[in-house]
């Protein structure tokens, strides 16, 4: 689900020799299949989004984006991401820290649970909240009595988004922190550093690129989440519509140009995310190569 | 600062890492914890530092119970086997770290920090590397920086975990000598863990030989080498030849041969004699007097000492080291029969109980 392919350090440097090389046609065939698939299924749809968005010209495009409802959807999406991402940043670091640095009963279970949001359908993630906070739900009456709206309101959307995007940061950090061990932290404690100083001066600098990577992916998912949010939002225009939901509504109303205009923003977000991701990956790889060199030399 | 280790025990699951260990380390000494891997020496070192907690027993620093004191407050310096330098900090910042994280009222001024770090880097003779990152240093340099970093907070106790374990032979030897000199200069109570007996013998004032979570012997290098208290110590420190037999009338009877072990030796049915390779006199087979017969299998004559491998009548191998000159005077070569006379033999009762040294 977290569609990330990370090249291992050194993977690019594999060199061919005539004795290990496959025949040329194998190479051409494999690359050809990969590129064709990539073009038809990935590149072409991406272009189609932008072409459709601009079919009726700049005027319509800008009008679609600057309509009241579209602006409200953009605002809500940004707000949701602005709440969900920092929360998951803190949760993710805490979960990864506790898993990588401590031994405790139930650790395996926790690792499995972290993946839960990835393994269930987003619709079910949304339904969980309907079950909990809906009018007939477990806590529904209590919240209704206190006049607090969770479902079909911003809190519900934020909760569903937090749930769905929870694993990104933690999953990125756990293997990284496990690989790094805790010797540096121990060294810092012996030198007299407090818990916070240990985290700030030794742990954080070592995980910063992995953390940023996780945050970028988390943010992309938070802004693009459809299924879970769709269940809890209630689709109230200008109130509880996020960008992906807004796209759906416009599309269902045969307002294709506007639908694709908003969709193009999401596509743009995806492209920016990929760009950032590549940059961060490059940094991570540099760091990995360095720490590899550190270990090899020792 | 003196360290007193009192009845420390530690389990990891079913594994008994340390079993009722008590050691006294006087102030200012350089002590080696020596033993095979898995003997509990690193665990003990980490317990002294506070990085690991003991199941039972106490650690006293300068006579005060420090068992429940936080690592931060124990005032120890710890040097890790793999250095554990902060990889994102320069050498200078690594050494300065311990000073910079001090609470504000104890923290030295920036000027003072600069002065102290510079002095430490000079002490470890690496002042010119101040602006480098750990990944740009060699193993030996990293180890010295790790030491400078540990010393920056002026610890009362310096703990080193296999400090030279990850270095190649030549650098090891240099650093060993250097650590000894450094200790003679600063006289901080130091404990280092090693599995390398040569390292322990060469560097330390005192050696604690450990095995299977317990202490086998504590003593100066020559004490543990020349007067091992247990068969384990005898065989762990340096190579050794074993003779199984019985003791009677001051002689160890090995098969049909008898070796003098002194009249003070208690008679016993099952005994083991330990003789180091260099403690044999090698004589021609027909020389007068009693000795063990042996047949020369192989002679490795490199350097001033010749290593001679011999076959005993009972089919076991013997290792003997004699001066190369002696070898050539005797005119011995592979295939010759000789008579071996141990100059020194340590006898233990076979059930591991100490008999004599």
XYZ file of C-alpha atoms in Angstrom:
655
model
C 0.000 0.000 0.000
C 2.779 2.430 0.766
C 3.867 2.339 -2.821
C 7.529 3.018 -2.305
C 10.423 1.462 -4.059
C 13.710 2.254 -2.440
C 16.867 1.351 -4.291
C 19.396 -0.258 -2.028
C 22.741 1.494 -1.829
C 25.033 -0.090 -4.324
C 22.194 -1.446 -6.465
C 22.980 1.036 -9.187
C 26.643 0.197 -9.326
C 26.173 -3.373 -10.464
C 28.323 -3.715 -13.532
C 27.882 -6.179 -16.312
C 30.549 -8.321 -17.791
C 30.205 -10.242 -21.057
C 30.180 -13.492 -19.079
C 27.124 -12.562 -17.012
C 25.192 -10.678 -19.676
C 21.892 -11.992 -21.053
C 21.315 -11.842 -24.840
C 20.479 -8.373 -26.129
C 16.900 -9.261 -27.125
C 16.051 -10.215 -23.517
C 17.161 -6.828 -22.364
C 15.246 -5.012 -25.101
C 12.120 -7.091 -24.496
C 12.093 -6.548 -20.739
C 12.762 -2.836 -20.956
C 10.192 -2.567 -23.735
C 7.465 -4.262 -21.686
C 8.219 -2.131 -18.669
C 8.195 1.116 -20.631
C 5.018 0.279 -22.561
C 3.209 -0.613 -19.365
C 4.476 2.527 -17.694
C 3.321 4.710 -20.596
C -0.127 3.172 -21.008
C -1.097 2.780 -17.406
C 0.744 5.573 -15.634
C 1.962 8.322 -17.908
C -1.016 8.471 -20.264
C -3.690 8.844 -17.533
C -1.606 11.551 -15.885
C -1.515 13.522 -19.146
C -5.208 12.846 -19.657
C -5.991 14.543 -16.343
C -4.224 17.719 -17.373
C -5.588 17.636 -20.941
C -9.159 17.235 -19.695
C -8.613 19.936 -17.086
C -7.568 22.476 -19.719
C -9.974 21.304 -22.466
C -12.178 24.316 -22.044
C -9.331 26.740 -21.559
C -7.699 28.615 -18.715
C -10.823 30.575 -17.874
C -12.927 27.538 -17.018
C -9.975 25.981 -15.238
C -9.453 28.953 -12.954
C -13.184 29.400 -12.457
C -13.522 25.774 -11.372
C -10.718 26.169 -8.857
C -11.900 29.481 -7.494
C -15.519 28.488 -6.953
C -16.711 28.696 -3.339
C -17.072 24.938 -3.006
C -13.682 24.173 -4.543
C -11.949 26.652 -2.243
C -13.758 25.189 0.748
C -12.665 21.691 -0.300
C -9.047 22.837 -0.669
C -9.156 24.549 2.723
C -10.598 21.460 4.392
C -8.011 19.192 2.771
C -5.178 21.431 3.934
C -6.662 21.664 7.418
C -7.058 17.888 7.663
C -3.481 17.303 6.547
C -2.231 20.039 8.889
C -3.779 18.201 11.839
C -3.274 14.575 10.790
C 0.349 14.800 9.672
C 1.811 16.369 12.852
C -0.196 13.950 14.982
C 1.093 10.977 13.046
C 4.589 12.423 13.144
C 4.493 12.326 16.938
C 2.698 8.954 17.126
C 4.997 7.453 14.516
C 8.208 8.570 16.195
C 6.939 7.405 19.589
C 5.867 4.017 18.234
C 9.089 3.508 16.279
C 11.188 4.591 19.255
C 9.486 2.209 21.639
C 9.666 -0.685 19.192
C 13.245 -0.157 18.097
C 14.834 0.691 21.428
C 12.943 -1.329 24.012
C 11.923 -4.887 24.668
C 8.430 -5.288 26.069
C 5.673 -7.876 26.006
C 3.280 -7.369 23.107
C 5.903 -5.774 20.881
C 5.172 -8.116 17.954
C 1.462 -7.387 18.330
C 2.114 -3.649 18.238
C 4.157 -4.009 15.051
C 1.291 -5.940 13.470
C -1.285 -3.430 14.652
C 0.631 -0.535 13.143
C 0.044 -2.144 9.752
C -3.670 -2.570 10.366
C -4.717 0.622 8.552
C -2.843 -0.626 5.474
C -4.411 -4.032 5.547
C -8.076 -3.123 5.872
C -10.073 -1.423 3.169
C -10.333 2.345 3.770
C -14.108 2.021 3.650
C -13.963 -0.189 6.721
C -11.699 2.349 8.428
C -14.476 4.870 7.843
C -17.190 2.495 9.007
C -15.338 1.972 12.300
C -15.977 5.627 13.070
C -19.605 5.414 12.018
C -19.917 2.474 14.383
C -18.287 4.418 17.212
C -19.718 7.891 16.743
C -22.839 7.414 14.601
C -26.318 8.184 15.972
C -26.752 4.481 16.824
C -23.056 4.019 17.619
C -21.364 3.255 20.941
C -20.542 6.841 21.866
C -23.030 8.488 19.498
C -25.649 9.301 22.114
C -23.189 10.772 24.565
C -21.680 13.086 21.952
C -25.121 14.007 20.670
C -26.233 14.844 24.218
C -23.228 17.141 24.607
C -23.819 18.648 21.193
C -20.471 17.531 19.797
C -20.506 16.576 16.155
C -17.953 13.975 15.072
C -19.536 12.267 12.108
C -20.373 14.309 9.016
C -18.115 17.042 10.395
C -14.447 18.014 10.421
C -13.482 15.915 13.512
C -14.673 12.731 11.814
C -12.717 13.499 8.661
C -9.572 14.211 10.680
C -9.993 11.019 12.737
C -10.462 8.872 9.644
C -7.437 10.475 7.993
C -5.261 9.992 11.084
C -6.259 6.334 11.158
C -5.543 5.702 7.506
C -2.185 7.513 7.473
C -0.897 6.224 10.791
C 1.580 3.609 9.480
C 3.615 5.804 7.133
C 5.978 7.438 9.601
C 6.280 4.472 11.963
C 6.950 1.993 9.180
C 9.604 4.200 7.686
C 11.394 4.645 11.001
C 11.254 1.205 12.621
C 13.714 -0.567 10.292
C 15.948 2.492 10.238
C 16.104 2.772 14.018
C 16.526 -0.961 14.470
C 19.442 -0.950 12.058
C 21.128 1.904 13.867
C 20.923 0.248 17.272
C 21.215 2.237 20.456
C 24.950 2.574 20.972
C 25.006 6.263 20.110
C 22.139 6.893 22.496
C 23.940 4.967 25.210
C 27.080 6.976 24.565
C 25.065 10.179 24.928
C 23.474 9.069 28.209
C 26.822 8.090 29.697
C 28.098 11.549 28.756
C 25.299 12.995 30.868
C 22.633 13.868 28.304
C 19.022 13.963 29.453
C 16.344 11.938 27.661
C 15.306 14.902 25.560
C 18.916 15.796 24.723
C 19.564 12.210 23.658
C 16.601 12.333 21.314
C 17.342 15.764 19.941
C 21.105 15.414 19.500
C 21.586 11.769 18.582
C 18.354 10.021 17.575
C 16.742 12.745 15.495
C 19.768 13.652 13.369
C 20.175 9.976 12.489
C 16.576 9.476 11.427
C 15.763 12.893 9.974
C 15.735 11.839 6.327
C 13.693 8.741 6.974
C 11.332 10.827 9.048
C 10.920 13.425 6.311
C 10.310 10.670 3.810
C 7.576 9.221 6.001
C 6.020 12.642 6.508
C 5.911 13.323 2.758
C 4.179 10.027 2.068
C 1.858 10.547 5.027
C 0.937 13.988 3.746
C 0.250 12.734 0.221
C -2.081 10.085 1.553
C -3.751 12.476 3.995
C -4.623 14.867 1.168
C -5.601 12.156 -1.274
C -7.584 9.794 0.972
C -10.987 9.037 -0.467
C -12.576 5.869 0.911
C -12.469 6.360 4.655
C -13.193 10.078 4.427
C -16.083 9.460 2.052
C -17.828 7.278 4.631
C -17.588 9.759 7.502
C -17.907 13.056 5.640
C -21.553 13.113 4.570
C -20.557 15.011 1.424
C -21.903 18.386 2.513
C -20.754 20.841 -0.085
C -18.609 23.674 1.180
C -18.624 22.053 4.637
C -17.334 18.497 4.712
C -16.018 17.975 1.219
C -12.319 17.352 0.778
C -10.686 17.646 -2.626
C -11.026 13.980 -3.623
C -14.709 14.016 -2.587
C -15.268 17.256 -4.447
C -13.816 15.689 -7.588
C -16.286 12.830 -7.298
C -19.275 15.128 -6.854
C -18.341 17.261 -9.846
C -17.808 14.165 -11.922
C -21.173 12.706 -10.950
C -22.736 15.969 -12.040
C -21.117 15.583 -15.489
C -19.072 18.696 -14.771
C -15.969 17.077 -16.282
C -13.850 20.157 -16.818
C -14.229 21.262 -13.197
C -13.725 17.718 -11.907
C -10.490 17.371 -13.830
C -9.365 20.844 -12.822
C -9.532 19.891 -9.131
C -8.103 16.479 -9.969
C -5.168 18.180 -11.665
C -4.321 19.846 -8.354
C -4.199 16.450 -6.699
C -2.095 15.127 -9.567
C 0.231 18.070 -9.138
C 0.489 17.256 -5.461
C 1.459 13.717 -6.435
C 4.170 14.981 -8.768
C 5.567 17.348 -6.161
C 5.488 14.511 -3.615
C 7.412 12.242 -5.965
C 9.951 14.978 -6.607
C 10.487 15.570 -2.896
C 10.591 11.852 -2.286
C 13.365 11.426 -4.833
C 15.358 14.235 -3.242
C 14.960 12.765 0.214
C 15.798 9.298 -1.040
C 19.020 10.632 -2.440
C 19.881 12.100 0.955
C 18.944 8.897 2.759
C 21.085 6.878 0.426
C 23.994 9.224 0.966
C 23.585 8.811 4.695
C 23.331 5.048 4.381
C 26.449 4.886 2.262
C 28.233 6.973 4.844
C 27.195 4.818 7.748
C 28.066 1.786 5.672
C 31.503 3.226 5.108
C 31.680 3.884 8.829
C 30.991 0.257 9.606
C 33.215 -1.149 6.905
C 36.167 0.896 7.992
C 35.784 -0.246 11.562
C 37.666 6.390 42.416
C 37.587 2.821 43.658
C 35.014 0.360 42.401
C 33.586 -2.421 44.515
C 31.515 -5.081 42.831
C 29.479 -7.009 45.389
C 27.727 -10.297 44.641
C 26.468 -9.260 41.227
C 24.191 -11.727 39.438
C 22.503 -11.308 36.080
C 20.314 -13.546 33.950
C 19.223 -13.163 30.357
C 16.272 -15.520 30.185
C 17.661 -18.906 31.128
C 21.241 -17.812 30.509
C 23.300 -17.140 33.608
C 25.466 -14.220 32.478
C 26.925 -13.402 35.884
C 26.801 -15.519 38.996
C 27.604 -13.894 42.331
C 30.591 -11.886 41.126
C 32.587 -9.790 43.601
C 35.647 -7.762 42.631
C 37.482 -4.872 44.265
C 39.186 -2.383 42.014
C 41.434 0.074 43.840
C 41.584 3.707 42.809
C 43.878 4.557 39.919
C 44.415 1.025 38.635
C 44.106 -0.219 35.092
C 42.249 -3.505 35.298
C 41.475 -5.990 32.555
C 38.381 -8.187 32.564
C 39.648 -11.138 30.567
C 37.694 -14.132 29.380
C 36.275 -15.972 26.408
C 33.216 -14.548 24.667
C 30.039 -15.205 26.623
C 31.813 -15.197 29.984
C 29.898 -12.149 31.164
C 32.709 -9.605 31.087
C 30.940 -7.059 28.889
C 27.734 -7.455 30.891
C 29.689 -6.734 34.063
C 31.239 -3.638 32.504
C 27.802 -2.395 31.435
C 26.457 -3.025 34.920
C 29.272 -0.927 36.398
C 28.355 1.851 33.951
C 24.663 1.477 34.695
C 23.749 0.610 31.103
C 22.530 -2.745 32.360
C 20.952 -3.503 35.701
C 21.946 -6.439 37.869
C 19.374 -8.920 39.147
C 21.129 -8.991 42.497
C 24.168 -7.410 44.107
C 25.531 -3.899 44.433
C 28.031 -1.612 42.770
C 29.935 0.714 45.072
C 31.747 3.696 43.621
C 34.208 5.246 46.051
C 32.473 3.308 48.806
C 29.019 4.718 48.013
C 26.270 2.455 46.775
C 25.673 3.481 43.167
C 23.443 0.560 42.177
C 20.377 2.744 41.789
C 22.161 5.821 40.517
C 21.278 6.861 36.961
C 23.961 6.370 34.301
C 24.122 10.150 33.886
C 25.030 10.655 37.503
C 27.641 7.927 37.871
C 30.421 10.030 36.386
C 31.843 7.237 34.298
C 33.401 7.373 30.871
C 32.489 4.558 28.523
C 34.287 3.624 25.335
C 32.267 1.349 23.083
C 33.678 -1.457 21.022
C 32.399 0.114 17.831
C 33.179 3.619 19.091
C 29.568 4.871 18.847
C 30.764 8.278 17.685
C 27.983 10.685 16.751
C 28.174 10.370 13.003
C 26.544 13.679 12.180
C 28.917 15.675 14.378
C 32.497 16.716 13.726
C 35.272 15.288 15.850
C 35.346 18.542 17.800
C 31.601 18.432 18.501
C 31.809 14.772 19.463
C 34.370 15.557 22.135
C 32.507 18.688 23.213
C 29.173 16.853 23.542
C 29.537 15.861 27.185
C 30.305 19.464 28.107
C 27.520 20.979 26.027
C 24.759 18.812 27.509
C 25.609 19.781 31.070
C 22.877 21.725 32.897
C 23.349 25.431 32.336
C 24.814 26.212 35.731
C 27.526 23.548 35.412
C 28.209 24.144 31.743
C 31.596 25.682 30.983
C 31.711 28.782 28.805
C 32.177 28.391 25.044
C 35.769 29.530 25.482
C 36.418 26.997 28.198
C 34.825 24.222 26.104
C 37.047 25.144 23.176
C 40.122 25.062 25.394
C 39.253 21.732 26.960
C 38.387 20.001 23.698
C 41.582 21.264 22.103
C 43.589 19.988 25.061
C 41.921 16.568 24.846
C 42.463 16.325 21.113
C 46.107 17.124 21.726
C 46.222 14.471 24.420
C 45.055 11.849 21.917
C 47.342 13.450 19.309
C 44.546 14.148 16.837
C 44.137 17.909 17.053
C 44.444 18.187 13.292
C 41.268 16.161 12.771
C 38.950 18.480 14.718
C 36.813 19.435 11.712
C 36.470 15.968 10.209
C 33.482 13.676 10.535
C 33.783 10.190 12.041
C 33.278 8.559 8.637
C 36.465 10.261 7.441
C 38.641 8.699 10.146
C 40.457 5.391 10.372
C 39.482 2.849 13.018
C 42.385 3.702 15.299
C 41.655 7.418 15.050
C 37.998 6.839 15.854
C 38.895 4.846 18.918
C 41.138 7.636 20.182
C 38.404 10.210 19.551
C 35.951 7.995 21.443
C 38.409 7.983 24.314
C 38.846 11.762 24.195
C 35.056 12.149 24.209
C 34.746 9.900 27.253
C 37.487 11.831 29.059
C 35.936 15.230 28.320
C 33.516 15.019 31.239
C 36.426 14.164 33.566
C 35.042 10.813 34.614
C 36.143 9.228 37.865
C 36.080 5.839 36.181
C 36.910 4.904 32.608
C 35.273 1.785 31.187
C 36.395 0.360 27.869
C 34.534 -2.420 26.064
C 36.929 -4.405 23.843
C 38.600 -1.110 22.966
C 40.916 -2.585 20.355
C 38.717 -5.452 19.211
C 37.843 -4.002 15.830
C 41.335 -2.885 14.849
C 44.009 -4.629 12.861
C 47.004 -6.166 14.597
C 49.513 -3.380 14.067
C 47.212 -0.545 15.152
C 46.146 -2.628 18.136
C 49.674 -2.933 19.389
C 50.322 0.790 18.998
C 47.102 1.780 20.718
C 47.725 -0.679 23.515
C 51.027 0.936 24.354
C 49.471 4.341 23.963
C 46.589 3.523 26.336
C 49.083 2.361 28.957
C 51.051 5.617 28.637
C 47.851 7.635 28.764
C 46.768 5.866 31.923
C 50.133 6.530 33.531
C 49.599 10.199 32.706
C 46.039 10.679 33.946
C 45.674 7.868 36.486
C 41.932 7.496 36.208
C 40.610 4.161 37.485
C 40.093 2.148 34.306
C 38.473 -1.163 33.533
C 38.730 -2.683 30.108
C 37.176 -5.790 28.698
C 39.127 -8.051 26.396
C 39.254 -11.619 25.188
C 42.852 -11.176 24.086
C 45.177 -12.471 26.803
C 48.213 -10.807 25.265
C 46.424 -7.463 25.461
C 45.469 -8.013 29.089
C 48.969 -9.153 30.057
C 50.645 -6.240 28.323
C 48.466 -3.325 29.387
C 46.908 -3.924 32.767
C 48.038 -3.583 36.385
C 45.735 -6.384 37.324
C 43.761 -9.017 35.510
C 40.390 -10.465 36.411
C 40.040 -13.765 34.585
C 36.399 -14.656 34.052
C 34.693 -17.779 32.830
C 31.028 -18.754 32.575
C 29.759 -15.825 34.600
C 32.218 -16.225 37.457
C 35.658 -14.988 38.472
C 38.420 -17.559 38.130
C 41.320 -15.513 39.404
C 42.315 -11.949 40.185
C 45.954 -10.969 40.139
C 48.782 -9.111 38.508
C 49.708 -10.256 34.981
C 52.694 -12.293 36.155
C 50.669 -13.826 38.980
C 47.929 -15.115 36.733
C 50.391 -16.213 34.098
C 52.935 -17.915 36.329
C 50.643 -19.046 39.121
C 47.253 -19.789 37.619
C 44.729 -20.608 40.314
C 42.587 -22.907 38.201
C 43.018 -25.171 35.196
C 40.901 -22.704 33.217
C 43.301 -19.840 33.899
C 46.269 -22.044 33.102
C 44.851 -23.013 29.740
C 43.299 -19.660 28.825
C 46.439 -17.588 29.342
C 48.950 -18.656 26.764
C 49.228 -22.078 25.210
C 49.714 -25.025 27.463
C 50.342 -28.779 27.319
C 48.193 -31.088 29.420
C 49.298 -34.269 31.160
C 46.697 -36.481 32.771
C 47.900 -38.868 35.451
C 48.080 -39.541 39.177
C 50.218 -37.897 41.830
C 52.232 -40.091 44.200
C 55.400 -39.429 46.219
C 55.898 -35.996 44.729
C 55.698 -37.269 41.168
C 53.071 -36.992 38.483
C 52.813 -40.385 36.857
C 51.865 -40.161 33.238
C 51.607 -43.642 31.835
C 54.886 -45.327 32.708
C 56.742 -42.059 33.087
C 57.088 -39.931 36.172
C 57.601 -36.183 36.360
C 58.824 -34.549 39.546
C 56.280 -32.071 40.918
C 57.732 -31.432 44.380
C 57.160 -33.172 47.687
C 54.495 -30.703 48.786
C 52.114 -32.096 46.232
C 49.161 -33.995 47.708
C 48.697 -37.474 46.398
C 45.685 -37.871 44.161
C 44.407 -40.411 41.690
C 43.227 -38.010 39.016
C 45.399 -35.019 38.308
C 46.251 -32.773 35.380
C 49.654 -31.243 34.876
C 50.025 -28.035 32.859
C 53.307 -27.161 31.184
C 53.789 -24.162 28.937
C 55.638 -24.705 25.656
C 58.671 -22.708 26.775
C 58.993 -24.609 30.056
C 60.525 -27.734 28.562
C 64.160 -28.698 28.241
C 64.658 -30.778 25.146
C 67.401 -33.412 25.368
C 68.491 -36.244 23.111
C 66.524 -39.445 23.727
C 69.456 -41.221 25.323
C 70.287 -38.478 27.845
C 70.501 -39.663 31.474
C 67.630 -38.926 33.900
C 63.892 -39.331 33.569
C 61.826 -37.498 31.038
C 58.953 -37.875 28.638
C 59.792 -39.368 25.288
C 58.530 -37.665 22.175
C 59.020 -37.715 18.435
C 59.484 -34.490 16.518
C 56.739 -34.053 13.937
C 57.333 -30.556 12.726
C 59.677 -27.666 13.401
C 58.570 -24.113 12.668
C 61.689 -22.011 12.984
C 60.684 -18.403 12.524
C 62.129 -15.638 14.629
C 64.280 -16.299 17.703
C 62.054 -19.130 18.972
C 61.444 -22.436 17.262
C 58.024 -24.042 17.656
C 58.389 -27.788 17.841
C 55.437 -30.130 17.484
C 55.991 -33.511 19.067
C 54.070 -36.729 19.230
C 53.759 -38.340 22.654
C 53.824 -42.125 23.054
C 50.093 -41.991 23.892
C 49.419 -40.373 20.532
C 48.779 -36.825 21.769
C 50.468 -33.721 20.426
C 52.865 -31.582 22.394
C 53.899 -28.031 21.666
C 57.338 -26.946 22.736
C 59.119 -23.656 22.192
C 62.900 -23.572 22.418
C 65.537 -21.127 21.309
C 66.457 -21.619 17.708
C 70.117 -21.636 18.668
C 69.528 -24.499 21.126
C 67.744 -26.389 18.401
C 70.671 -26.077 16.011
C 73.206 -26.965 18.745
C 71.240 -30.167 19.449
C 71.056 -30.801 15.725
C 67.453 -31.946 15.974
C 65.253 -32.374 12.961
C 61.856 -33.750 12.109
C 61.494 -37.465 12.872
C 64.056 -37.466 15.744
C 63.242 -38.999 19.127
C 63.886 -36.723 22.109
C 63.444 -36.640 25.879
C 61.410 -33.797 27.346
C 62.049 -32.426 30.845
C 59.519 -29.940 32.147
C 61.229 -27.247 34.221
C 57.945 -26.182 35.737
C 54.721 -28.085 36.065
C 51.420 -26.971 37.623
C 49.239 -29.740 38.887
C 45.490 -29.519 39.448
C 43.110 -32.114 40.673
C 41.013 -33.186 37.762
C 37.718 -32.003 39.282
C 38.824 -28.397 38.762
C 39.784 -27.911 42.387
C 42.980 -26.093 43.048
C 45.852 -28.261 44.194
C 49.025 -26.347 43.621
C 50.530 -23.611 41.609
